[in-house]
Coordinates of C-alpha atoms in Angstrom, one line a residue:
M273 CA 69.3 41.5 101.9
K274 CA 66.9 44.4 102.5
T275 CA 69.4 45.9 104.9
L276 CA 72.2 45.6 102.4
I277 CA 70.2 47.1 99.6
G278 CA 69.0 49.9 101.9
S279 CA 72.6 50.6 103.0
L280 CA 73.8 50.8 99.3
V281 CA 71.0 53.2 98.4
F282 CA 71.9 55.4 101.3
F283 CA 75.6 55.2 100.4
F284 CA 75.0 56.3 96.8
A285 CA 72.6 59.0 97.9
L286 CA 75.3 60.4 100.2
S287 CA 77.9 60.3 97.4
S288 CA 75.6 62.2 95.1
I289 CA 74.7 64.8 97.7
F290 CA 78.3 65.4 98.8
S291 CA 79.4 65.9 95.1
E292 CA 76.9 68.7 94.8
E293 CA 78.5 72.1 94.8
V294 CA 77.0 74.8 97.0
G295 CA 77.3 78.5 98.1
V296 CA 78.6 79.3 101.5
V297 CA 77.7 82.5 103.5
T298 CA 81.0 83.9 104.6
F299 CA 80.0 87.4 106.0
I300 CA 76.8 89.0 107.3
Q301 CA 76.1 92.5 108.6
G302 CA 72.6 93.7 109.3
S303 CA 69.3 92.1 108.0
T304 CA 69.5 89.4 105.3
N305 CA 67.0 86.7 104.4
L306 CA 66.9 83.3 102.7
S307 CA 63.9 82.1 100.8
G308 CA 63.1 79.7 98.0
P309 CA 61.8 76.1 97.6
R310 CA 63.4 74.9 100.8
N311 CA 62.0 77.7 102.9
K312 CA 58.2 78.3 103.4
K313 CA 59.0 81.8 104.6
P314 CA 62.1 84.1 104.6
T315 CA 64.5 83.2 107.4
P316 CA 67.6 85.1 108.6
L317 CA 70.9 84.0 107.1
K318 CA 73.7 82.5 109.2
I319 CA 77.4 82.5 108.9
N320 CA 78.7 79.3 107.2
Q321 CA 75.2 78.5 106.0
V322 CA 75.1 76.4 102.9
L323 CA 73.1 77.7 99.9
R324 CA 71.9 75.4 97.1
V325 CA 70.4 75.8 93.6
G326 CA 67.0 77.5 93.8
D327 CA 67.8 79.5 96.9
K328 CA 67.0 83.2 96.9
V329 CA 68.9 85.7 99.1
T330 CA 67.7 89.2 99.9
T331 CA 69.4 91.9 101.8
V332 CA 67.2 94.3 103.6
D333 CA 69.2 96.9 105.6
G334 CA 72.2 94.7 105.5
I335 CA 75.2 93.2 103.6
C336 CA 76.3 89.6 103.0
E337 CA 79.0 87.8 101.1
I338 CA 78.6 84.4 99.5
Q339 CA 81.3 82.1 98.1
L340 CA 80.0 80.0 95.2
A341 CA 81.9 76.7 95.5
T342 CA 85.6 77.6 94.8
Q343 CA 84.7 79.7 91.8
A344 CA 83.7 83.2 93.0
T345 CA 82.7 85.4 95.9
I346 CA 79.8 87.8 95.6
R347 CA 79.1 90.7 98.0
M348 CA 75.5 91.8 98.1
E349 CA 74.9 95.4 99.2
K350 CA 71.8 96.7 100.9
Y351 CA 68.4 96.2 99.2
T352 CA 69.8 93.5 96.8
S353 CA 68.1 90.3 95.7
L354 CA 69.5 87.3 93.8
S355 CA 68.8 83.6 93.2
L356 CA 71.2 80.7 92.5
D357 CA 70.3 79.0 89.2
E358 CA 73.4 76.8 88.8
I359 CA 76.5 76.2 90.9
L360 CA 79.2 74.5 88.9
N361 CA 76.6 72.5 86.9
P362 CA 78.0 68.9 86.7
S363 CA 77.5 68.8 82.9
T364 CA 78.7 72.3 81.9
K365 CA 80.7 73.4 85.0
R366 CA 78.8 76.7 84.7
T367 CA 77.6 78.9 87.5
T368 CA 74.6 81.1 86.9
V369 CA 73.3 83.8 89.3
K370 CA 70.0 85.6 88.6
A371 CA 70.1 89.2 89.9
Y372 CA 66.9 91.0 90.5
S373 CA 67.8 94.2 92.3
G374 CA 70.6 96.2 94.1
K375 CA 74.4 96.0 93.7
L376 CA 76.7 93.0 93.5
F377 CA 80.5 93.0 93.8
V378 CA 81.6 89.9 91.9
K379 CA 85.1 88.5 92.4
A380 CA 85.9 85.5 90.3
H381 CA 88.7 83.3 91.8
K382 CA 91.6 82.1 89.7
Q383 CA 91.0 78.7 88.1
E384 CA 93.5 76.0 87.3
A385 CA 95.5 76.4 84.1
G386 CA 93.4 75.5 81.1
K387 CA 90.1 75.8 82.9
E388 CA 87.6 78.2 81.4
Q389 CA 85.8 80.6 83.8
K390 CA 82.1 79.9 83.3
L391 CA 80.2 82.4 85.5
S392 CA 77.2 84.4 84.4
I393 CA 75.2 87.1 86.2
V394 CA 71.7 87.3 84.6
A395 CA 70.0 90.7 85.1
P396 CA 66.5 91.6 83.8
S397 CA 67.9 93.5 80.7
Y398 CA 71.3 92.0 80.2
V399 CA 73.7 89.1 80.9
A400 CA 77.2 89.6 82.2
G401 CA 79.5 86.7 81.3
V402 CA 82.8 86.7 83.3
R403 CA 86.1 86.6 81.5
G404 CA 87.9 88.4 84.2
T405 CA 88.1 88.8 87.9
E406 CA 86.4 91.8 89.5
F407 CA 83.3 93.8 88.6
I408 CA 80.1 95.4 89.9
V409 CA 76.6 94.6 88.6
A410 CA 74.3 97.6 89.4
L411 CA 70.5 97.4 89.3
P412 CA 67.8 99.5 91.0
D413 CA 67.5 99.0 94.7
A414 CA 64.4 97.2 96.0
G415 CA 62.7 97.9 99.4
G416 CA 64.8 101.0 100.1
T417 CA 67.7 103.1 98.9
N418 CA 71.3 102.5 99.5
E419 CA 72.7 106.0 100.1
D420 CA 76.2 104.6 100.3
L421 CA 76.3 103.2 96.8
K422 CA 74.6 105.1 93.9
L423 CA 75.4 103.7 90.5
A424 CA 73.4 103.7 87.3
D425 CA 72.2 100.4 85.9
G426 CA 75.1 98.6 84.3
V427 CA 78.4 96.8 84.7
Y428 CA 81.6 98.4 86.1
V429 CA 84.9 96.5 85.7
N430 CA 87.9 96.7 88.0
E431 CA 90.0 93.9 86.6
G432 CA 89.7 91.5 83.7
T433 CA 87.0 91.5 81.0
V434 CA 83.2 91.0 81.2
A435 CA 81.0 90.2 78.1
V436 CA 77.8 92.1 78.5
G437 CA 74.9 91.3 76.1
D438 CA 71.1 91.5 75.7
P439 CA 69.7 88.1 76.4
K440 CA 67.6 88.4 73.2
K441 CA 70.6 89.0 71.1
K442 CA 73.8 87.0 70.4
K443 CA 76.2 89.9 70.2
D444 CA 78.2 90.8 73.3
V445 CA 80.0 94.0 74.2
L446 CA 83.4 93.3 75.9
V447 CA 84.0 95.6 78.9
G448 CA 87.6 95.7 80.1
A449 CA 89.4 96.9 83.2
N450 CA 88.6 100.5 84.1
E451 CA 85.6 100.6 81.8
E452 CA 81.9 100.6 82.4
I453 CA 78.7 99.9 80.4
V454 CA 75.6 101.8 81.4
V455 CA 72.3 100.2 80.5
S456 CA 69.1 102.2 79.7
G457 CA 66.4 100.0 78.3
S458 CA 67.9 98.4 75.2
E459 CA 70.7 100.9 74.9
F460 CA 74.2 100.0 76.1
K461 CA 76.7 102.8 76.5
K462 CA 80.3 101.8 77.0
Q463 CA 82.7 104.4 78.5
I464 CA 85.7 105.0 80.8
L465 CA 85.0 104.0 84.4
N466 CA 83.8 107.0 86.3
E467 CA 85.7 108.3 89.4
Y468 CA 82.9 107.5 91.8
A469 CA 82.9 103.8 90.7
K470 CA 86.7 103.7 90.9
E471 CA 86.5 104.8 94.6
K472 CA 84.1 101.9 95.4
M473 CA 86.4 99.3 93.9
I474 CA 88.4 99.3 97.2
I475 CA 85.8 96.9 98.5
F476 CA 87.4 94.1 96.4
E477 CA 90.5 94.3 98.6
H478 CA 88.4 92.9 101.4
L479 CA 86.7 90.0 99.6
K480 CA 88.5 86.8 100.6
Q481 CA 88.3 83.3 99.4
I482 CA 88.0 80.4 101.9
K483 CA 90.4 77.5 101.3
E484 CA 89.0 74.6 99.3
E485 CA 89.4 72.1 102.2
N486 CA 87.5 74.5 104.5
Y487 CA 84.8 74.9 101.9
N488 CA 84.5 71.1 101.5
L489 CA 84.3 70.7 105.3
I490 CA 81.5 73.3 105.7
K491 CA 79.6 71.8 102.8
E492 CA 79.7 68.2 104.1
Q493 CA 78.8 69.1 107.7
N494 CA 75.8 71.1 106.5
L495 CA 74.6 68.6 103.9
K496 CA 74.6 65.8 106.5
N497 CA 71.9 67.7 108.4
S498 CA 69.8 68.5 105.3
D499 CA 66.3 67.3 104.7
L500 CA 67.4 65.1 101.9
I501 CA 69.7 63.1 104.2
D502 CA 66.9 62.8 106.7
S503 CA 64.4 61.5 104.1
M504 CA 66.9 58.9 102.9
K505 CA 67.4 57.7 106.5
G506 CA 63.7 57.2 106.7
K507 CA 63.8 54.9 103.7
T508 CA 66.5 52.6 105.0
T509 CA 65.4 49.3 106.7
P510 CA 67.1 48.4 110.0

């Protein structure tokens, strides 16, 4: 009986874990680190590494790309830092990324007909809610200066629409394709996308989405080796 109960507990634990949505590291160049509750100290990222809620990623003198479930791909430029607050939350289906520094290229993938895109990038002085497909979030670099990408703090939209707002206020400013909003303290200045930012939008042509079946395979293979699975094995009775 104990063996049966233990097996059932393990089975339901596996089902719960494999239903969890994750981020997958799809590209790395240079020095990038992973930290957070699961890591006592920063460790180098690896290709196809699975990222979970609470994880923090920092690029030093490097670049990485992360696919968030099947919802979006984010490219982190040099001297950028973010953490994953939600990844397709089971209750709300919302994904929330907290951005601390640097530059993010965000490409939201097309959803099934009728499905609302629920992706937010939370910066220190504003929140960018995705209603479109391609945009840049720019914050001050941390730990160095990225000479290849100099953009003022703000949001720069290539395609679609992004709702940008002060987290303390309920009113959002809609920023459309070929527009930008520059943030200075509590001041939001909306204007036509500048030529320098337009040139940088070419990066979006290189951001690819891994197929859903490949995403699921990577997710399951990595979660099988997680500490959570190991701890559940230790609770089963032979």
